[in-house]
CSV table of C-alpha atoms and ligand atoms in Angstrom, one decimal:
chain,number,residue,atom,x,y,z
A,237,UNK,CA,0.0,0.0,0.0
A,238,UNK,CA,1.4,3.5,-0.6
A,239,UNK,CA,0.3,6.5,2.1
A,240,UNK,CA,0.2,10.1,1.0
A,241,UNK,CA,0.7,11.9,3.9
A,242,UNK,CA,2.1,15.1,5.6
A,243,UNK,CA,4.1,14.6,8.6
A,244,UNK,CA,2.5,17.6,10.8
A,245,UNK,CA,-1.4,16.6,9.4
A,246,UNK,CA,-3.3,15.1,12.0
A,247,UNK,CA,-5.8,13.4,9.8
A,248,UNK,CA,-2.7,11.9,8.3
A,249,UNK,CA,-1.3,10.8,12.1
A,250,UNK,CA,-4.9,9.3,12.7
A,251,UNK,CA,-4.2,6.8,9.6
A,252,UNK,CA,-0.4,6.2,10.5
A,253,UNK,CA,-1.5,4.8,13.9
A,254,UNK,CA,-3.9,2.8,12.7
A,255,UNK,CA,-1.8,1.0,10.1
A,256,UNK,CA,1.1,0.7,12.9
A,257,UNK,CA,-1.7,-0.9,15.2
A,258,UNK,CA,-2.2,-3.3,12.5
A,259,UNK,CA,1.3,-3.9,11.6
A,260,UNK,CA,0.9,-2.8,8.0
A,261,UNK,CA,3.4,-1.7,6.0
A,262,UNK,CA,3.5,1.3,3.5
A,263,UNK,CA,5.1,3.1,1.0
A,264,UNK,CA,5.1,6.3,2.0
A,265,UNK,CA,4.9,9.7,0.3
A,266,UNK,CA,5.1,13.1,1.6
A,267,UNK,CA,2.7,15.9,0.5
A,268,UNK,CA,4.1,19.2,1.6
A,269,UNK,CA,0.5,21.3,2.4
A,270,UNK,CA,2.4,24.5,3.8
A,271,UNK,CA,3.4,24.7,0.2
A,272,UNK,CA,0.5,23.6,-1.8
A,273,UNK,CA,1.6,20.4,-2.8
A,274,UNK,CA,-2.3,18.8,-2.2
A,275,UNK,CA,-3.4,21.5,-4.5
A,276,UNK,CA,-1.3,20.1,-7.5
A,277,UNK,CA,-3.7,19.0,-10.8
A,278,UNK,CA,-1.6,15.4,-10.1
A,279,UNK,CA,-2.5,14.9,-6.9
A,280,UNK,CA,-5.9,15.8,-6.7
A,281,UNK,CA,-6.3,13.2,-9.2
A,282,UNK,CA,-5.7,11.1,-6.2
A,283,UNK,CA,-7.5,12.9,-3.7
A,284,UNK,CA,-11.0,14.7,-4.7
A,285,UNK,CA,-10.7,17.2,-2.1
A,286,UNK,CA,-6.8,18.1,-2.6
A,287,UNK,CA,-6.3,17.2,1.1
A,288,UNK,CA,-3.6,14.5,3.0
A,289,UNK,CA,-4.4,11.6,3.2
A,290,UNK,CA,-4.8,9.1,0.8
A,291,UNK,CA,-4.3,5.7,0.7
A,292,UNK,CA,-3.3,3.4,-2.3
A,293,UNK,CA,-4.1,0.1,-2.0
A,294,UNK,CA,-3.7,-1.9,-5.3
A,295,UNK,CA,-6.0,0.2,-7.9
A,296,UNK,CA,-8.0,0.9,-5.3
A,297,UNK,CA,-7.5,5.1,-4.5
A,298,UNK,CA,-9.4,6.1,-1.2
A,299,UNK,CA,-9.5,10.0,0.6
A,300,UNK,CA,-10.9,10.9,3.8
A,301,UNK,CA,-9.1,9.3,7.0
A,302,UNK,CA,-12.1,8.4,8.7
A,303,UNK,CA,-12.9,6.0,5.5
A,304,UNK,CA,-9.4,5.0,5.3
A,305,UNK,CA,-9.2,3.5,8.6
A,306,UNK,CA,-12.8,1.8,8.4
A,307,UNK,CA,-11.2,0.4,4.9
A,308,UNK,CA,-8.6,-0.6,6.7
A,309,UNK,CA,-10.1,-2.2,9.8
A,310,UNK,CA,-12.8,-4.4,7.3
A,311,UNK,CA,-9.6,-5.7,5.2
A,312,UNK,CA,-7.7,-6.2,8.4
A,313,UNK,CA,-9.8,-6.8,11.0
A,314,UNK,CA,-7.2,-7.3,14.3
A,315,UNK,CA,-7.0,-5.4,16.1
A,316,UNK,CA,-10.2,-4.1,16.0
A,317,UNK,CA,-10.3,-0.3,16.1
A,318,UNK,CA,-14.0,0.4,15.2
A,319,UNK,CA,-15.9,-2.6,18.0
A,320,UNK,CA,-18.4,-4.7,16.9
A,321,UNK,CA,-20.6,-4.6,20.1
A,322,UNK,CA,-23.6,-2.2,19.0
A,323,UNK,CA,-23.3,0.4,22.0
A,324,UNK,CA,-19.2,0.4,22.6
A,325,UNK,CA,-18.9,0.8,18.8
A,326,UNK,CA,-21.9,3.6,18.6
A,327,UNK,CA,-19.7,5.7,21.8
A,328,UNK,CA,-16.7,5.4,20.0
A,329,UNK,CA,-18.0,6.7,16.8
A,330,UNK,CA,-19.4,9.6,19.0
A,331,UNK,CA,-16.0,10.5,20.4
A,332,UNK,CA,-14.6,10.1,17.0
A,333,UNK,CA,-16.7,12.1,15.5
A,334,UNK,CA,-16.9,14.7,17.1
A,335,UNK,CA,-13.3,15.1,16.6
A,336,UNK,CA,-13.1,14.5,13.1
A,337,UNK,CA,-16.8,16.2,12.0
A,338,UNK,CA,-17.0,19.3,15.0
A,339,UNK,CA,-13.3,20.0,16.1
A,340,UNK,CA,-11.1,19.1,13.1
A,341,UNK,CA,-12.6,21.0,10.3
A,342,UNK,CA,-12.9,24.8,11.7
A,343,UNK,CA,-9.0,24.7,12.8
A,344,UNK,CA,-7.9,23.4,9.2
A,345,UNK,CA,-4.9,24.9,7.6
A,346,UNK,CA,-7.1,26.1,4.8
A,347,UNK,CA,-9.8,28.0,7.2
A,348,UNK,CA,-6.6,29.7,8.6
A,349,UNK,CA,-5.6,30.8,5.6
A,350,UNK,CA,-8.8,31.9,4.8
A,351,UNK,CA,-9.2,33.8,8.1
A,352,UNK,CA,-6.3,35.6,7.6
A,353,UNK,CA,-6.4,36.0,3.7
A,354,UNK,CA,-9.3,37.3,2.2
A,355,UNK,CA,-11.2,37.9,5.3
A,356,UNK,CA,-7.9,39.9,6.9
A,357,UNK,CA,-7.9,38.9,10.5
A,358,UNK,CA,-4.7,39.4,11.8
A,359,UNK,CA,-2.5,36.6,13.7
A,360,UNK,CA,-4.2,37.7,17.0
A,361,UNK,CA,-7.5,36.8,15.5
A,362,UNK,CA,-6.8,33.8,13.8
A,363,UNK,CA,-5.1,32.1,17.4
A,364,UNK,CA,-8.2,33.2,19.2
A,365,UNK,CA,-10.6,31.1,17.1
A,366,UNK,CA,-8.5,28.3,17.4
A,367,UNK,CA,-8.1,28.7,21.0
A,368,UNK,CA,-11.8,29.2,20.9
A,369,UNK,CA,-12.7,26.1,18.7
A,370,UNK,CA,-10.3,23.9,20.2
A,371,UNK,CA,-11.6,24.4,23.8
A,372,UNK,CA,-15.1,23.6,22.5
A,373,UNK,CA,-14.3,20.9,21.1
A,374,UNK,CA,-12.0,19.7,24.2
A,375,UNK,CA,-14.7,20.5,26.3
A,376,UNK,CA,-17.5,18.2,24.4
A,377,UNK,CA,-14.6,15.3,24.6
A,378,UNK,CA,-13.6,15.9,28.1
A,379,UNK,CA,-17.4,15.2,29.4
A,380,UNK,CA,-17.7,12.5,26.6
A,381,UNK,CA,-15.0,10.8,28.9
A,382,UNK,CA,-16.5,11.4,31.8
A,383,UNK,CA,-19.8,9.6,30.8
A,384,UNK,CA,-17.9,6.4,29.8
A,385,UNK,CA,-17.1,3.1,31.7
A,386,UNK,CA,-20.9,1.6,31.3
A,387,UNK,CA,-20.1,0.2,27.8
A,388,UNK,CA,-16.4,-0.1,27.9
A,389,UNK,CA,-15.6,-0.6,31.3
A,390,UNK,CA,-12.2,1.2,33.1
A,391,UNK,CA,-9.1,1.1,31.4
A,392,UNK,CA,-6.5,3.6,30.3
A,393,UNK,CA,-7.9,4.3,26.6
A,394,UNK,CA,-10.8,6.6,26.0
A,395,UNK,CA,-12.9,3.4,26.1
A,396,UNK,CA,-11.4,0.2,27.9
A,397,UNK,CA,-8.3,-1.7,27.4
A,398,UNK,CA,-7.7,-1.3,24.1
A,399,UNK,CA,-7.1,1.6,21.7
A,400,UNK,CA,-10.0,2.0,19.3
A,401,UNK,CA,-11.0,4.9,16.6
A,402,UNK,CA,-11.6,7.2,19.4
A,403,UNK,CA,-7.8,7.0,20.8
A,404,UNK,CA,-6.9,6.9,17.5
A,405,UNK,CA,-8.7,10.6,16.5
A,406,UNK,CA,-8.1,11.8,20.2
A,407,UNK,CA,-4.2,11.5,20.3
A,408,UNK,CA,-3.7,14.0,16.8
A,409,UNK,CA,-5.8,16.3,17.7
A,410,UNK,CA,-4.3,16.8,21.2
A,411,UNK,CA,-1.1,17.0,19.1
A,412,UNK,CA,-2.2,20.0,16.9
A,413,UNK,CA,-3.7,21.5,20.2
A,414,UNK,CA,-0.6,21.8,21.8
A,415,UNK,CA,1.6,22.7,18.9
A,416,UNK,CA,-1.2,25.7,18.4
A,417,UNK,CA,-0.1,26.6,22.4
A,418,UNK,CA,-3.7,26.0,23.7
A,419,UNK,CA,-4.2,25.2,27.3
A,420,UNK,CA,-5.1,21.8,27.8
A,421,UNK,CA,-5.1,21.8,32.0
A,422,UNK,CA,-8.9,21.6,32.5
A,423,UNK,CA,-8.9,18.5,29.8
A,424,UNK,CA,-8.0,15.9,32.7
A,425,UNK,CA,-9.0,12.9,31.4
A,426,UNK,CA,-8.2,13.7,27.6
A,427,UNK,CA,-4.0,14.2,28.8
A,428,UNK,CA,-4.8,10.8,30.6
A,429,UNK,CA,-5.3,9.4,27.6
A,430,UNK,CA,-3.2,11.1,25.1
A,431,UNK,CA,-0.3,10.8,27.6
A,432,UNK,CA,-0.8,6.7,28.1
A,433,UNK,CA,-0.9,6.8,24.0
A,434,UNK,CA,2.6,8.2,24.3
A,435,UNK,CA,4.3,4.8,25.9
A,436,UNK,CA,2.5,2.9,23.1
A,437,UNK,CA,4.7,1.8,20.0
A,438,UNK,CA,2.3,2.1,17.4
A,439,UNK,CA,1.1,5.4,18.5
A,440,UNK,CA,5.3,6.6,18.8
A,441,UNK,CA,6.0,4.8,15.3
A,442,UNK,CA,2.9,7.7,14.0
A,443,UNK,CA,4.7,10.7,15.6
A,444,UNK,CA,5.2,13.5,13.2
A,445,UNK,CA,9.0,13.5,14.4
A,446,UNK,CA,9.6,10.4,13.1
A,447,UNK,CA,8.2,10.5,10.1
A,448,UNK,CA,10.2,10.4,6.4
A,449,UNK,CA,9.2,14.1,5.5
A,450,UNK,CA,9.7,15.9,9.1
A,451,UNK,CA,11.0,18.9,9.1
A,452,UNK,CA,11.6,20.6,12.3
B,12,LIG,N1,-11.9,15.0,6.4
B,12,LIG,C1,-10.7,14.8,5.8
B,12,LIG,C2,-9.8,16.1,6.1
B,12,LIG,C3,-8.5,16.0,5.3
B,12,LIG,C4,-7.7,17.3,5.5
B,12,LIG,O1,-8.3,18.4,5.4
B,12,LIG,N2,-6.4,17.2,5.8
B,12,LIG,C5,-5.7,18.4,6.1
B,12,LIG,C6,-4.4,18.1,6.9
B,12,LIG,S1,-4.8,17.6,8.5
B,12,LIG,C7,-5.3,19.0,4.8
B,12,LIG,O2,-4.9,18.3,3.8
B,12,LIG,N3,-5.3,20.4,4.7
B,12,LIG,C8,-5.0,21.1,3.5
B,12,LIG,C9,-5.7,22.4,3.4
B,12,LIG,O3,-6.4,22.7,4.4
B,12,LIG,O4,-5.5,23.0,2.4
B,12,LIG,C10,-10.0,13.6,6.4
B,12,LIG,O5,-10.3,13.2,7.5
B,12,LIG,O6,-9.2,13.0,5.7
């Protein structure tokens, strides 16, 4: 399989863990976004929306992380990051989504741009709606962890023993959070998580840091 990703994009991260929880190897590619490499008429031949990433698999060309890693977990089924059990899989798919649907899209590179382009909000501005965005969206995750243990039981992932989807949308974002210099003290339970992630080798072979195109 072949991976088009950018080191520092977080929808890219969320695939790179999931393909090093499933021990899958790729060919990877680099798309440099802070210089418009997505936007290139090649490229978004690959990938409709001229975003990272994109997986190859065989002839088979597929956008859109979320996808990617349900692709993924149906060809490649252990371990399972998406459950089967109706209620734990329908709480991780809330977690995950609101992540990838609420908090994901409003802070994205090209909303930034846009903020500070044609609508001319200065660098103040623009950090202030991320700050802003980013705590809503830490706050909905935050009591989303609160509420869980009656499907998934205690454990040290966002639901149970295991790292699902959730963990594996949660750990990025917290990544992009802190590299934007939001305050993540009231998010208790979320650093639980995201710093447990941190000791696990999938989740360390996904770092940006370590990947082929890092640049520091
Ligand atoms: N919903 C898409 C979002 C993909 C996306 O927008 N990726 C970002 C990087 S995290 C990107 O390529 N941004 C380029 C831009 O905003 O121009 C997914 O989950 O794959």
């Amino acid at each position: 399989m072949q991976l088009y990703s950018f080191f520092n994009s977080s929808t890219s991260y969320r695939v790179r863990i999931a393909l090093a929880l499933k021990g899958l190897p790729v060919d990877y590619h680099g798309v440099n976004i802070r210089v418009g490499e997505h936007r290139a008429p090649a490229y978004a031949q690959l990938n409709p929306a001229r975003a990272v990433p994109t997986l190859v698999d065989g002839d088979f060309t597929l956008s859109q992380s979320l996808a990617i890693i349900d692709y993924l977990d149906q060809r490649h089924p252990e371990p399972r990051l998406v459950p089967l059990e109706p209620r734990l899989r329908a709480r991780v798919l809330e977690l995950a989504h609101g992540i990838a649907c609420d908090m994901h899209p409003v802070n994205n590179l090209r909303i930034l741009k846009y903020l500070q382009g044609p609508l001319a909000l200065s660098a103040e501005q623009k950090d202030a709606w991320y700050a802003h965005w980013a705590a809503e969206g830490f706050d909905a995750v935050e009591r989303l962890l609160a509420g869980r243990g009656g499907e998934a039981g205690s454990g040290p992932w966002c639901f149970g023993d295991q790292p699902t989807l959730a963990d594996v949308c949660l750990v990025p974002q917290v990544g992009n959070a802190q590299r934007a210099g939001c305050d993540l003290a009231p998010y208790v339970r979320t650093r639980a998580v995201y710093a447990h992630a941190q000791q696990h080798p999938a989740f360390i072979a996904a770092r940006p840091e370590v990947q082929p195109d890092y640049q520091p």
